[in-house]
Amino acid sequence: MNAVTRFLSNDSMFGRLMTKAGIFIAVNLLFLLGCLGVVTAGASLCALYYTEMRYLRGEREMNPFRVFWKGFTENFRKATVVWIGAMALILFMALEMFWCSQFEGVMHLFVYALPVLLVATVVIAAYTFPGIAAFEASIKQHLLNSMFFAGRSPVTILLVAASAAVPAYLTWLLPEFLPLSAFLWCSVGFSFVGWLQSKLFLGLYAPYLAVRKDEMLCTLK
């Protein structure tokens, strides 16, 4: 085997890098397509986590299209119910904050209480979608699991939030680089953020996941 062949082989550093980049690009594209329906965004997010977790757990030569589709279809019902429920609650609380801000006295106090409930809803939703991707359980159990994991490691909440907020803030802060930012978000941005978050979540999930790498779904006990 000559130097060029070794350099282009799948086992070389270049080959592994290109394989990883190809998976990131494919997953990013599939995630964006899955979000076009708005209602299907939850299932698409769940499928992104499912694919990224499979990759991180050792499935390096996966077919990202097949794995993403499996994660999308198998978790569609649960992810969609959670997505619609979370969006409805967030919209309701946002409207309540607006209306309560128009009043004085006791009603105005809700302006300070509702943001706490809003943050709690976002945190629970943020933990529920990767949980659906990693574990087999009912929707009720997934919600309980999300509260369990959120309470188990508050630092992870901050890291997960930072992994999404920092790139978004930099995009907003540097409008002169908007074409480059748009290209990065459309090519690998969402899948890269999903990869970072999947590493964080897998750190929490490790004691509860199946030993075999191909057994992605199991019941949290």
Short mmCIF file of C-alpha atoms in Angstrom, two decimals, residues 123 127 147-161 204:
data_model
loop_
_atom_site.label_atom_id
_atom_site.label_comp_id
_atom_site.label_asym_id
_atom_site.label_seq_id
_atom_site.Cartn_x
_atom_site.Cartn_y
_atom_site.Cartn_z
CA VAL A 123 -34.88 22.73 31.05
CA TYR A 127 -33.49 16.94 28.90
CA MET A 147 -36.15 16.09 36.19
CA PHE A 148 -34.00 13.39 37.78
CA PHE A 149 -31.03 14.04 35.49
CA ALA A 150 -31.43 17.82 35.68
CA GLY A 151 -31.32 17.66 39.47
CA ARG A 152 -28.45 15.16 39.42
CA SER A 153 -26.03 17.53 37.68
CA PRO A 154 -26.99 21.24 37.60
CA VAL A 155 -23.59 22.01 36.03
CA THR A 156 -24.60 20.01 32.98
CA ILE A 157 -27.63 22.29 32.56
CA LEU A 158 -25.30 25.28 32.29
CA LEU A 159 -22.98 23.49 29.86
CA VAL A 160 -25.85 22.36 27.65
CA ALA A 161 -27.28 25.89 27.64
CA LEU A 204 -25.03 11.38 32.73
#
